[in-house]
């Protein structure tokens, strides 16, 4: 093979290889229970390898309406409950004040390395209403203003004490609050159907930062009659700039083009 063709092919392969496409996430957060842990909330055993720990920042185990932590990586992750104020949100008092809470389960034990990501989480309570959920803000770190990022939400609940072996499906829609509530991703898991791969209940879409460099995602219940907004973990990844990728591709193609024999040229 022509030396230039080899060079061009190598550049193309580099640009398109899985290794090049799977750069380390800008942000990888494991959402833990505040007080229950494996074996304790302060034990890093609750946090999956490669993730930073986040948990509700209140001093009690009561359900919360807002929680914020700034991580060592420089990112600030904030959750707020979103209450739809539906008068039939499950309580005898009518529109109960919305809140979210955390749990740590004994399962799953089936994911290769992310069991501790999947076994603890935060979730929007029934008090948030049938159309309520969680608002997520991420800021700081390497986030740039008015820029698109790949955002992933891990969402799974292994079992509820009152649930036995039932296997309901729980779904939630995540919308981009910075982009007219454009759909970003849908979480969809089956209770008691444990993940067999690390990414089985990882759901990914694209969201944009606002002028201050902040992501704003809205997670909303889409399962009738059941809780369904759960967050076990978050990832934010940069999207390779089209200009950069195009430059690499064009560079490779030009080199390949140069390797073509000219008309009349013998090979
Ligand atoms: Ca745990
Ligand atoms: Ca409510
Ligand atoms: Ca556990
Ligand atoms: Ca965890």
PDB file of C-alpha atoms in Angstrom, residues 123-212:
ATOM      1  CA  UNK A 123     -36.137   9.636  43.604  1.00  0.00           C
ATOM      2  CA  UNK A 124     -39.033  12.088  43.406  1.00  0.00           C
ATOM      3  CA  UNK A 125     -41.752  11.184  45.905  1.00  0.00           C
ATOM      4  CA  UNK A 126     -45.453  10.746  45.185  1.00  0.00           C
ATOM      5  CA  UNK A 127     -45.865  14.204  46.737  1.00  0.00           C
ATOM      6  CA  UNK A 128     -44.377  15.716  43.564  1.00  0.00           C
ATOM      7  CA  UNK A 129     -47.516  14.628  41.738  1.00  0.00           C
ATOM      8  CA  UNK A 130     -48.198  12.497  38.661  1.00  0.00           C
ATOM      9  CA  UNK A 131     -46.404  14.988  36.384  1.00  0.00           C
ATOM     10  CA  UNK A 132     -43.744  16.089  38.865  1.00  0.00           C
ATOM     11  CA  UNK A 133     -40.150  15.062  39.249  1.00  0.00           C
ATOM     12  CA  UNK A 134     -36.666  16.502  39.658  1.00  0.00           C
ATOM     13  CA  UNK A 135     -34.844  19.506  38.215  1.00  0.00           C
ATOM     14  CA  UNK A 136     -31.097  19.034  37.731  1.00  0.00           C
ATOM     15  CA  UNK A 137     -28.578  21.846  37.379  1.00  0.00           C
ATOM     16  CA  UNK A 138     -24.898  21.186  36.627  1.00  0.00           C
ATOM     17  CA  UNK A 139     -22.410  24.039  36.503  1.00  0.00           C
ATOM     18  CA  UNK A 140     -18.699  24.763  36.881  1.00  0.00           C
ATOM     19  CA  UNK A 141     -15.812  22.543  35.869  1.00  0.00           C
ATOM     20  CA  UNK A 142     -15.044  22.590  32.149  1.00  0.00           C
ATOM     21  CA  UNK A 143     -18.586  23.514  31.033  1.00  0.00           C
ATOM     22  CA  UNK A 144     -18.637  26.273  28.407  1.00  0.00           C
ATOM     23  CA  UNK A 145     -21.521  28.705  27.680  1.00  0.00           C
ATOM     24  CA  UNK A 146     -24.066  27.858  24.960  1.00  0.00           C
ATOM     25  CA  UNK A 147     -22.482  24.488  24.198  1.00  0.00           C
ATOM     26  CA  UNK A 148     -24.005  21.065  23.548  1.00  0.00           C
ATOM     27  CA  UNK A 149     -22.973  18.123  25.748  1.00  0.00           C
ATOM     28  CA  UNK A 150     -23.817  14.454  25.890  1.00  0.00           C
ATOM     29  CA  UNK A 151     -25.644  13.884  29.203  1.00  0.00           C
ATOM     30  CA  UNK A 152     -26.362  10.448  30.685  1.00  0.00           C
ATOM     31  CA  UNK A 153     -28.693   9.504  33.545  1.00  0.00           C
ATOM     32  CA  UNK A 154     -28.439   6.115  35.256  1.00  0.00           C
ATOM     33  CA  UNK A 155     -31.844   5.055  36.560  1.00  0.00           C
ATOM     34  CA  UNK A 156     -32.754   1.816  38.355  1.00  0.00           C
ATOM     35  CA  UNK A 157     -34.445   0.532  41.510  1.00  0.00           C
ATOM     36  CA  UNK A 158     -33.818  -3.117  42.386  1.00  0.00           C
ATOM     37  CA  UNK A 159     -36.633  -3.649  44.829  1.00  0.00           C
ATOM     38  CA  UNK A 160     -39.017  -1.911  47.166  1.00  0.00           C
ATOM     39  CA  UNK A 161     -39.878  -3.553  50.461  1.00  0.00           C
ATOM     40  CA  UNK A 162     -43.559  -3.424  49.607  1.00  0.00           C
ATOM     41  CA  UNK A 163     -43.049  -4.585  46.080  1.00  0.00           C
ATOM     42  CA  UNK A 164     -42.025  -8.219  46.497  1.00  0.00           C
ATOM     43  CA  UNK A 165     -41.059  -9.704  43.162  1.00  0.00           C
ATOM     44  CA  UNK A 166     -43.258  -7.480  40.992  1.00  0.00           C
ATOM     45  CA  UNK A 167     -41.640  -6.182  37.811  1.00  0.00           C
ATOM     46  CA  UNK A 168     -43.274  -2.877  36.885  1.00  0.00           C
ATOM     47  CA  UNK A 169     -41.680  -0.680  34.230  1.00  0.00           C
ATOM     48  CA  UNK A 170     -40.850   2.858  35.325  1.00  0.00           C
ATOM     49  CA  UNK A 171     -40.193   5.587  32.799  1.00  0.00           C
ATOM     50  CA  UNK A 172     -39.332   9.281  33.013  1.00  0.00           C
ATOM     51  CA  UNK A 173     -38.801  11.972  30.386  1.00  0.00           C
ATOM     52  CA  UNK A 174     -35.803  14.293  30.748  1.00  0.00           C
ATOM     53  CA  UNK A 175     -36.168  17.651  29.017  1.00  0.00           C
ATOM     54  CA  UNK A 176     -33.737  20.480  28.271  1.00  0.00           C
ATOM     55  CA  UNK A 177     -34.805  23.506  30.344  1.00  0.00           C
ATOM     56  CA  UNK A 178     -32.300  25.628  28.411  1.00  0.00           C
ATOM     57  CA  UNK A 179     -33.818  24.650  25.058  1.00  0.00           C
ATOM     58  CA  UNK A 180     -37.606  25.076  25.259  1.00  0.00           C
ATOM     59  CA  UNK A 181     -37.953  21.726  27.066  1.00  0.00           C
ATOM     60  CA  UNK A 182     -36.658  19.777  24.074  1.00  0.00           C
ATOM     61  CA  UNK A 183     -36.564  16.011  24.775  1.00  0.00           C
ATOM     62  CA  UNK A 184     -33.095  14.894  25.896  1.00  0.00           C
ATOM     63  CA  UNK A 185     -33.565  11.277  26.954  1.00  0.00           C
ATOM     64  CA  UNK A 186     -36.058   8.820  28.433  1.00  0.00           C
ATOM     65  CA  UNK A 187     -35.181   6.595  31.371  1.00  0.00           C
ATOM     66  CA  UNK A 188     -36.837   3.184  31.305  1.00  0.00           C
ATOM     67  CA  UNK A 189     -36.141   0.355  33.725  1.00  0.00           C
ATOM     68  CA  UNK A 190     -37.902  -2.747  34.958  1.00  0.00           C
ATOM     69  CA  UNK A 191     -37.988  -3.101  38.734  1.00  0.00           C
ATOM     70  CA  UNK A 192     -36.362  -6.356  39.882  1.00  0.00           C
ATOM     71  CA  UNK A 193     -34.796  -6.977  36.471  1.00  0.00           C
ATOM     72  CA  UNK A 194     -31.164  -6.385  37.497  1.00  0.00           C
ATOM     73  CA  UNK A 195     -28.602  -4.940  35.091  1.00  0.00           C
ATOM     74  CA  UNK A 196     -26.252  -7.530  33.574  1.00  0.00           C
ATOM     75  CA  UNK A 197     -23.991  -4.908  31.983  1.00  0.00           C
ATOM     76  CA  UNK A 198     -22.623  -1.671  33.456  1.00  0.00           C
ATOM     77  CA  UNK A 199     -24.567   0.478  30.985  1.00  0.00           C
ATOM     78  CA  UNK A 200     -27.880  -1.418  30.921  1.00  0.00           C
ATOM     79  CA  UNK A 201     -29.822   1.359  32.629  1.00  0.00           C
ATOM     80  CA  UNK A 202     -27.723   4.266  31.355  1.00  0.00           C
ATOM     81  CA  UNK A 203     -29.718   6.660  29.166  1.00  0.00           C
ATOM     82  CA  UNK A 204     -28.023   9.336  27.040  1.00  0.00           C
ATOM     83  CA  UNK A 205     -29.029  12.444  25.102  1.00  0.00           C
ATOM     84  CA  UNK A 206     -27.805  15.900  24.164  1.00  0.00           C
ATOM     85  CA  UNK A 207     -28.435  19.081  26.181  1.00  0.00           C
ATOM     86  CA  UNK A 208     -27.073  22.618  25.920  1.00  0.00           C
ATOM     87  CA  UNK A 209     -25.652  24.988  28.506  1.00  0.00           C
ATOM     88  CA  UNK A 210     -27.057  28.487  28.947  1.00  0.00           C
ATOM     89  CA  UNK A 211     -25.079  31.723  28.644  1.00  0.00           C
ATOM     90  CA  UNK A 212     -23.574  31.116  32.097  1.00  0.00           C
TER      91      UNK A 212
END
